[in-house]
Backbone as numpy.savetxt, mean C-alpha at the origin, in Angstrom:
# Nx Ny Nz CAx CAy CAz Cx Cy Cz
23.69 -16.18 30.22 22.89 -16.16 29.00 21.88 -15.03 29.01
21.29 -14.77 30.17 20.27 -13.73 30.23 20.83 -12.35 29.92
22.01 -11.96 30.52 22.57 -10.65 30.17 22.93 -10.56 28.69
23.42 -11.66 28.10 23.78 -11.66 26.69 22.55 -11.41 25.83
21.45 -12.11 26.14 20.21 -11.92 25.40 19.70 -10.49 25.55
19.81 -9.97 26.77 19.35 -8.60 27.02 20.17 -7.60 26.20
21.50 -7.79 26.19 22.36 -6.89 25.44 22.07 -6.94 23.95
21.78 -8.15 23.45 21.43 -8.27 22.04 20.13 -7.56 21.73
19.16 -7.69 22.65 17.88 -7.02 22.47 18.03 -5.52 22.46
18.85 -4.99 23.39 19.09 -3.56 23.45 19.79 -3.07 22.19
20.77 -3.86 21.72 21.50 -3.49 20.51 20.59 -3.46 19.30
19.71 -4.46 19.20 18.78 -4.52 18.08 17.81 -3.34 18.12
17.29 -3.03 19.31 16.38 -1.89 19.46 17.08 -0.59 19.10
18.35 -0.48 19.52 19.11 0.71 19.18 19.33 0.86 17.70
19.56 -0.27 17.01 19.74 -0.24 15.56 18.47 0.22 14.86
17.31 -0.32 15.28 16.04 0.08 14.69 15.79 1.56 14.92
16.05 2.04 16.14 15.86 3.45 16.45 16.76 4.32 15.59
18.02 3.87 15.41 18.95 4.61 14.57 18.46 4.70 13.13
17.96 3.58 12.60 17.46 3.55 11.23 16.29 4.52 11.06
15.38 4.51 12.03 14.22 5.39 11.94 14.65 6.85 12.02
15.56 7.16 12.93 15.99 8.54 13.09 16.82 9.01 11.91
17.64 8.12 11.36 18.47 8.48 10.22 17.62 8.82 9.02
16.54 8.09 8.87 15.64 8.36 7.75 14.77 9.57 8.02
14.52 9.83 9.30 13.66 10.94 9.64 14.26 12.28 9.21
15.57 12.39 9.28 16.21 13.65 8.95 16.02 14.03 7.49
15.89 13.02 6.62 15.77 13.30 5.19 14.43 12.83 4.64
13.42 12.81 5.51 12.16 12.19 5.11 11.31 13.08 4.21
11.43 14.37 4.33 10.50 15.26 3.63 11.27 16.27 2.78
11.21 16.13 1.47 11.82 17.10 0.58 10.78 18.13 0.16
11.27 19.24 -0.37 10.39 20.35 -0.73 10.37 20.51 -2.25
9.18 20.64 -2.79 9.02 20.89 -4.22 8.95 22.40 -4.42
10.12 23.01 -4.62 10.19 24.47 -4.75 9.50 24.94 -6.03
9.50 24.10 -7.07 8.95 24.50 -8.36 7.46 24.80 -8.29
6.74 24.16 -7.35 5.30 24.33 -7.26 4.87 25.28 -6.14
5.82 25.85 -5.41 5.45 26.72 -4.30 4.74 27.99 -4.76
5.09 28.46 -5.95 4.46 29.68 -6.48 3.46 29.38 -7.58
3.18 28.12 -7.80 2.25 27.73 -8.86 0.81 27.92 -8.39
-0.13 28.18 -9.31 -1.55 28.27 -8.93 -2.04 26.97 -8.30
-3.03 27.10 -7.44 -3.54 25.93 -6.73 -4.02 24.85 -7.70
-4.70 25.26 -8.78 -5.24 24.27 -9.71 -4.13 23.47 -10.38
-2.96 24.09 -10.58 -1.83 23.37 -11.15 -1.28 22.35 -10.16
-1.23 22.75 -8.89 -0.77 21.84 -7.84 -1.71 20.64 -7.71
-3.01 20.93 -7.70 -4.00 19.85 -7.59 -3.87 18.89 -8.77
-3.78 19.43 -9.98 -3.68 18.58 -11.17 -2.40 17.75 -11.16
-1.30 18.35 -10.72 -0.02 17.65 -10.70 -0.05 16.45 -9.76
-0.50 16.68 -8.51 -0.48 15.60 -7.52 -1.62 14.60 -7.73
-2.71 15.05 -8.32 -3.79 14.13 -8.68 -3.28 13.11 -9.71
-2.62 13.61 -10.74 -2.06 12.73 -11.75 -0.96 11.85 -11.17
-0.14 12.43 -10.29 0.94 11.67 -9.66 0.40 10.50 -8.85
-0.68 10.76 -8.08 -1.29 9.69 -7.28 -1.90 8.61 -8.15
-2.56 9.02 -9.22 -3.20 8.04 -10.11 -2.15 7.17 -10.80
-1.12 7.80 -11.35 -0.11 7.02 -12.06 0.74 6.17 -11.12
0.75 6.55 -9.83 1.46 5.72 -8.86 0.77 4.36 -8.70
-0.52 4.31 -9.01 -1.24 3.03 -9.03 -1.25 2.46 -10.44
-1.73 3.24 -11.38 -1.80 2.82 -12.78 -1.00 3.79 -13.65
0.04 3.31 -14.31 0.44 1.90 -14.44 1.62 1.49 -13.57
2.12 2.38 -12.70 3.42 2.16 -12.06 3.38 1.26 -10.82
2.24 1.19 -10.14 2.19 0.50 -8.85 1.76 -0.95 -8.96
2.58 -1.78 -9.58 2.19 -3.17 -9.79 1.94 -3.91 -8.48
2.74 -3.62 -7.46 2.52 -4.29 -6.17 1.20 -3.87 -5.55
0.86 -2.57 -5.64 -0.41 -2.11 -5.09 -1.60 -2.65 -5.92
-1.39 -2.77 -7.23 -2.43 -3.33 -8.09 -2.73 -4.77 -7.68
-1.69 -5.56 -7.44 -1.89 -6.96 -7.03 -2.59 -7.03 -5.67
-2.25 -6.11 -4.77 -2.91 -6.08 -3.46 -4.40 -5.83 -3.62
-4.76 -4.85 -4.44 -6.17 -4.53 -4.67 -6.90 -5.68 -5.36
-6.25 -6.30 -6.35 -6.86 -7.46 -7.02 -7.13 -8.57 -6.01
-6.16 -8.81 -5.13 -6.35 -9.83 -4.10 -7.55 -9.53 -3.21
-7.75 -8.25 -2.89 -8.89 -7.87 -2.06 -10.22 -8.11 -2.78
-10.20 -8.04 -4.10 -11.44 -8.16 -4.88 -11.90 -9.61 -5.07
-11.02 -10.57 -4.93 -11.33 -11.92 -5.38 -12.21 -12.73 -4.43
-12.10 -12.48 -3.14 -12.78 -13.36 -2.19 -14.27 -13.09 -2.09
-14.69 -11.87 -2.36 -16.11 -11.53 -2.28 -16.63 -11.15 -3.66
-17.89 -11.50 -3.94 -18.50 -11.14 -5.22 -19.45 -9.95 -5.07
-19.42 -9.29 -3.91 -20.27 -8.13 -3.67 -19.45 -6.85 -3.80
-19.89 -5.96 -4.66 -19.17 -4.70 -4.86 -19.09 -3.89 -3.57
-20.14 -3.92 -2.74 -20.14 -3.14 -1.50 -19.03 -3.59 -0.57
-18.81 -4.90 -0.49 -17.75 -5.44 0.38 -16.38 -5.06 -0.16
-16.22 -5.14 -1.47 -14.96 -4.76 -2.09 -14.66 -3.28 -1.84
-15.67 -2.44 -1.96 -15.49 -1.01 -1.73 -15.17 -0.69 -0.28
-15.75 -1.47 0.65 -15.43 -1.29 2.06 -13.94 -1.54 2.30
-13.41 -2.59 1.67 -11.99 -2.89 1.82 -11.14 -1.78 1.19
-11.58 -1.29 0.04 -10.84 -0.20 -0.62 -10.86 1.06 0.24
-12.00 1.32 0.90 -12.10 2.49 1.78 -11.15 2.36 2.96
-11.09 1.16 3.53 -10.15 0.91 4.63 -8.71 1.13 4.17
-8.42 0.68 2.95 -7.10 0.90 2.34 -6.79 2.39 2.30
-7.73 3.17 1.78 -7.51 4.61 1.59 -7.33 5.34 2.91
-8.22 5.06 3.86 -8.14 5.74 5.16 -6.81 5.46 5.84
-6.40 4.18 5.84 -5.18 3.79 6.54 -3.94 4.40 5.88
-3.83 4.26 4.57 -2.61 4.77 3.93 -2.57 6.29 3.94
-3.74 6.95 3.97 -3.77 8.41 4.02 -3.18 8.92 5.33
-3.48 8.21 6.41 -2.98 8.61 7.73 -1.46 8.54 7.78
-0.91 7.37 7.42 0.54 7.22 7.53 1.28 8.02 6.46
0.64 8.23 5.30 1.28 9.06 4.28 1.46 10.48 4.81
0.41 11.06 5.38 0.50 12.42 5.90 1.49 12.51 7.06
1.43 11.54 7.98 2.33 11.55 9.13 3.78 11.36 8.70
3.99 10.51 7.69 5.36 10.29 7.20 5.92 11.53 6.53
5.09 12.21 5.73 5.56 13.41 5.05 5.79 14.56 6.02
5.19 14.47 7.21 5.42 15.48 8.26 6.54 15.06 9.20
7.21 13.94 8.88 8.32 13.42 9.70 7.88 12.94 11.08
6.60 12.67 11.27 6.12 12.18 12.56 6.33 10.68 12.66
6.03 9.97 11.59 6.30 8.54 11.51 7.11 8.28 10.26
8.31 7.75 10.43 9.16 7.48 9.28 9.81 6.12 9.46
9.76 5.31 8.42 10.38 3.99 8.46 11.24 3.81 7.22
12.37 3.12 7.34 13.24 2.91 6.18 12.58 2.00 5.16
12.84 2.23 3.89 12.25 1.42 2.83 12.68 -0.04 2.93
13.84 -0.29 3.54 14.31 -1.66 3.71 13.37 -2.46 4.62
12.60 -1.76 5.45 11.61 -2.42 6.31 10.24 -2.40 5.64
9.88 -1.25 5.05 8.54 -1.07 4.50 8.28 -1.96 3.29
9.21 -2.00 2.35 8.97 -2.71 1.10 8.77 -4.22 1.28
9.56 -4.91 2.11 9.27 -6.33 2.35 7.91 -6.56 3.01
7.50 -5.65 3.91 6.20 -5.81 4.57 5.07 -5.63 3.56
5.23 -4.71 2.61 4.22 -4.54 1.56 4.09 -5.83 0.76
5.23 -6.43 0.41 5.19 -7.70 -0.33 4.53 -8.80 0.51
4.83 -8.83 1.80 4.21 -9.83 2.68 2.70 -9.62 2.80
2.26 -8.36 2.77 0.82 -8.09 2.86 0.10 -8.64 1.63
0.72 -8.52 0.47 0.13 -9.08 -0.75 0.09 -10.60 -0.66
1.17 -11.18 -0.17 1.24 -12.63 -0.01 0.18 -13.12 0.96
0.00 -12.41 2.07 -0.99 -12.82 3.08 -2.40 -12.82 2.50
-2.77 -11.74 1.80 -4.11 -11.65 1.22 -4.34 -12.76 0.22
-3.34 -13.05 -0.62 -3.48 -14.10 -1.62 -3.66 -15.47 -0.97
-2.86 -15.75 0.05 -2.96 -17.04 0.75 -4.29 -17.15 1.49
-4.73 -16.05 2.09 -6.02 -16.06 2.78 -7.15 -16.35 1.80
-7.06 -15.82 0.59 -8.08 -16.10 -0.43 -8.19 -17.60 -0.71
-7.06 -18.28 -0.63 -7.03 -19.72 -0.92 -7.54 -20.54 0.27
-7.20 -20.11 1.48 -7.46 -20.93 2.66 -8.86 -20.79 3.24
-9.49 -19.61 3.10 -10.80 -19.44 3.71 -11.89 -19.40 2.65
-13.09 -19.80 3.05 -14.21 -19.89 2.11 -14.95 -18.58 1.93
-15.11 -17.85 3.03 -15.85 -16.59 3.00 -15.05 -15.49 3.66
-15.34 -14.27 3.26 -14.67 -13.12 3.84 -15.01 -13.01 5.32
-13.99 -12.87 6.15 -14.17 -12.77 7.59 -14.10 -11.31 8.05
-14.74 -11.01 9.20 -14.74 -9.63 9.70 -13.35 -9.06 9.94
-12.39 -9.95 10.26 -11.05 -9.44 10.56 -10.33 -8.91 9.32
-10.89 -9.20 8.14 -10.21 -8.78 6.90 -10.05 -7.25 6.86
-11.09 -6.51 7.27 -11.01 -5.05 7.25 -9.91 -4.56 8.18
-9.83 -5.16 9.38 -8.80 -4.77 10.34 -7.40 -5.04 9.79
-7.24 -6.21 9.15 -5.94 -6.55 8.58 -5.59 -5.63 7.42
-6.59 -5.29 6.61 -6.36 -4.37 5.50 -5.87 -3.03 6.03
-6.51 -2.54 7.09 -6.09 -1.27 7.71 -4.65 -1.36 8.20
-4.33 -2.46 8.86 -2.98 -2.62 9.40 -1.94 -2.64 8.28
-2.20 -3.43 7.25 -1.26 -3.51 6.14 -1.14 -2.17 5.41
-2.27 -1.49 5.27 -2.26 -0.26 4.48 -1.60 0.90 5.21
-1.48 0.79 6.53 -0.66 1.75 7.25 0.77 1.70 6.71
1.22 0.48 6.42 2.57 0.31 5.87 2.61 0.76 4.41
1.54 0.45 3.65 1.49 0.91 2.26 1.60 2.43 2.19
1.01 3.12 3.17 1.10 4.57 3.20 2.53 5.06 3.33
3.33 4.33 4.11 4.74 4.68 4.23 5.47 4.45 2.91
5.04 3.41 2.17 5.60 3.19 0.85 5.27 4.32 -0.10
4.01 4.80 -0.04 3.62 5.95 -0.85 4.46 7.17 -0.49
4.70 7.35 0.80 5.47 8.50 1.26 6.89 8.46 0.71
7.47 7.27 0.67 8.82 7.12 0.14 8.89 7.56 -1.31
7.89 7.18 -2.10 7.85 7.56 -3.51 7.55 9.05 -3.67
6.60 9.54 -2.88 6.21 10.95 -2.96 7.37 11.85 -2.54
8.19 11.36 -1.64 9.32 12.16 -1.16 10.34 12.44 -2.26
10.37 11.58 -3.28 11.28 11.80 -4.40 10.89 13.06 -5.17
9.60 13.37 -5.19 9.10 14.57 -5.87 9.09 15.76 -4.91
8.69 15.49 -3.67 8.59 16.55 -2.67 7.23 17.23 -2.69
6.99 18.07 -1.70 5.73 18.81 -1.57 6.03 20.29 -1.37
5.21 21.17 -1.96 5.38 22.60 -1.68 4.99 22.91 -0.24
5.80 23.69 0.45 5.57 23.95 1.87 4.25 24.68 2.12
3.87 25.57 1.22 2.68 26.39 1.46 1.41 25.73 0.94
1.54 24.53 0.35 0.35 23.82 -0.14 0.43 22.34 0.26
0.89 22.10 1.46 1.09 20.72 1.92 -0.21 19.94 1.92
-1.24 20.48 2.58 -2.51 19.77 2.70 -3.15 19.55 1.32
-3.11 20.58 0.49 -3.68 20.47 -0.85 -2.97 19.37 -1.65
-1.66 19.32 -1.53 -0.87 18.32 -2.26 -1.17 16.92 -1.78
-1.21 16.73 -0.46 -1.48 15.41 0.11 -2.87 14.92 -0.27
-3.86 15.80 -0.15 -5.23 15.42 -0.49 -5.35 15.07 -1.97
-4.72 15.85 -2.82 -4.78 15.59 -4.26 -4.11 14.27 -4.60
-2.98 14.01 -3.99 -2.27 12.75 -4.22 -3.13 11.57 -3.77
-3.75 11.69 -2.59 -4.60 10.61 -2.08 -5.82 10.37 -2.97
-6.40 11.44 -3.46 -7.55 11.29 -4.36 -7.12 10.59 -5.64
-5.94 10.95 -6.13 -5.42 10.27 -7.31 -5.20 8.80 -7.08
-4.63 8.46 -5.91 -4.43 7.05 -5.55 -5.78 6.33 -5.47
-6.76 6.98 -4.83 -8.08 6.37 -4.70 -8.72 6.15 -6.06
-8.59 7.10 -6.97 -9.15 6.93 -8.32 -8.45 5.78 -9.05
-7.16 5.64 -8.82 -6.43 4.52 -9.41 -6.93 3.19 -8.87
-7.15 3.14 -7.54 -7.67 1.91 -6.93 -9.07 1.59 -7.45
-9.91 2.60 -7.54 -11.27 2.38 -8.03 -11.24 1.87 -9.47
-10.32 2.39 -10.27 -10.20 1.90 -11.65 -9.84 0.42 -11.66
-8.88 0.02 -10.81 -8.50 -1.39 -10.73 -9.68 -2.24 -10.28
-10.41 -1.77 -9.26 -11.57 -2.51 -8.75 -12.62 -2.69 -9.84
-12.92 -1.61 -10.55 -13.94 -1.70 -11.60 -13.51 -2.66 -12.71
-12.23 -2.65 -13.05 -11.73 -3.56 -14.08 -11.83 -5.02 -13.62
-11.41 -5.27 -12.37 -11.46 -6.65 -11.85 -12.91 -7.10 -11.73
-13.77 -6.23 -11.23 -15.17 -6.59 -11.07 -15.83 -6.81 -12.43
-15.53 -5.93 -13.38 -16.17 -6.03 -14.69 -15.66 -7.16 -15.54
-14.36 -7.48 -15.40 -13.76 -8.51 -16.24 -13.70 -9.89 -15.60
-13.74 -9.94 -14.27 -13.57 -11.23 -13.58 -14.76 -11.56 -12.69
-15.00 -10.72 -11.68 -15.98 -11.07 -10.64 -17.40 -11.14 -11.21
-17.82 -10.12 -11.94 -19.20 -10.09 -12.44 -19.48 -11.18 -13.48
-18.64 -11.33 -14.53 -18.95 -12.35 -15.53 -18.68 -13.78 -15.08
-17.74 -13.98 -14.15 -17.35 -15.33 -13.76 -17.81 -15.73 -12.37
-18.31 -14.76 -11.60 -18.66 -15.02 -10.20 -19.74 -16.06 -9.99
-20.60 -16.27 -10.97 -21.71 -17.21 -10.80 -21.47 -18.57 -11.47
-20.29 -18.75 -12.04 -20.02 -20.04 -12.67 -19.79 -21.09 -11.59
-20.07 -22.36 -11.88 -19.81 -23.41 -10.91 -18.32 -23.45 -10.55
-18.07 -23.67 -9.29 -16.69 -23.77 -8.78 -15.87 -22.52 -9.10
-16.48 -21.36 -8.90 -15.78 -20.09 -9.11 -14.51 -20.03 -8.28
-14.60 -20.53 -7.06 -13.44 -20.46 -6.15 -12.27 -21.25 -6.71
-12.53 -22.50 -7.12 -11.43 -23.35 -7.58 -10.94 -22.98 -8.98
-11.83 -22.47 -9.81 -11.45 -22.17 -11.19 -10.93 -20.76 -11.41
-11.28 -19.85 -10.50 -10.87 -18.45 -10.68 -10.02 -17.96 -9.51
-10.57 -18.05 -8.30 -9.89 -17.49 -7.13 -8.57 -18.21 -6.85
-8.59 -19.53 -6.86 -7.37 -20.29 -6.57 -6.24 -19.98 -7.55
-6.48 -20.08 -8.86 -5.37 -19.81 -9.80 -4.84 -18.39 -9.71
-5.74 -17.40 -9.68 -5.29 -16.01 -9.62 -4.57 -15.70 -8.32
-5.09 -16.21 -7.22 -4.46 -15.97 -5.92 -3.10 -16.68 -5.84
-3.00 -17.83 -6.45 -1.71 -18.55 -6.46 -0.66 -17.76 -7.23
-1.05 -17.21 -8.37 -0.12 -16.39 -9.16 0.33 -15.19 -8.35
-0.63 -14.52 -7.71 -0.30 -13.35 -6.88 0.62 -13.75 -5.74
0.34 -14.88 -5.09 1.15 -15.34 -3.96 2.58 -15.63 -4.39
2.75 -16.26 -5.54 4.10 -16.58 -6.03 4.89 -15.31 -6.31
4.25 -14.34 -6.97 4.92 -13.07 -7.26 5.28 -12.36 -5.96
4.34 -12.32 -5.00 4.59 -11.64 -3.73 5.69 -12.33 -2.93
5.73 -13.66 -2.97 6.78 -14.39 -2.27 8.15 -14.07 -2.87
8.20 -13.99 -4.19 9.46 -13.62 -4.87 9.89 -12.22 -4.46
8.93 -11.28 -4.47 9.25 -9.91 -4.06 9.76 -9.86 -2.62
9.14 -10.64 -1.75 9.56 -10.64 -0.34 11.01 -11.05 -0.21
11.36 -12.15 -0.85 12.74 -12.64 -0.80 13.70 -11.62 -1.44
13.30 -11.09 -2.58 14.13 -10.12 -3.28 14.38 -8.88 -2.43
13.31 -8.37 -1.79 13.42 -7.13 -1.03 14.15 -7.29 0.29
14.13 -8.51 0.83 14.83 -8.76 2.08 16.32 -8.99 1.85
16.64 -9.76 0.79 18.02 -10.21 0.63 18.81 -9.54 -0.49
18.11 -8.93 -1.46 18.83 -8.45 -2.63 18.67 -6.96 -2.93
17.87 -6.25 -2.14 17.67 -4.82 -2.39 18.33 -4.01 -1.28
């Protein structure tokens, strides 16, 4: 039994390595159309691309950010979580586009859905924001960065303006996240945060809806995509 288990483990590890390497070869496409474009055009293009990747196209990322906003009624705490999101996904986005870290979408997309599910369930189960939330946000957002890289790879990056493109895209994503945060804070947290039983009347229902959607996405992305 032991050799059989060992062989299965080696085979599984080999499969994962193959998937990562297979994707690595085609991980970074080149946007030839923007290689000779002025810098301001490149900045504007990727800034808009990053923003629209959140609003209106990134429904899964929007739900993740909304989930982060619900447990605390302090804007500073919400922004700390958003900053952790940005730092983490910026790292893996840049590394993925440089082919240093590459993961297949079949692995990344279900984990993104699970991260949304985890945050929503945590909102329901715990009373106050815990210190580990920032660490978990960083961990999950490392994977979100790989998801961003997968989408960005469809457009590609100009070789001579790689850093400019990545920074512009990240700023666009951050502006999209800040827009979502301001909307949630202005429409939900600020006006409803002081009502009696805010947790049961607001956090529980919204988090439950998010959890159900995320659970559906997880199953869909694992078994049907």
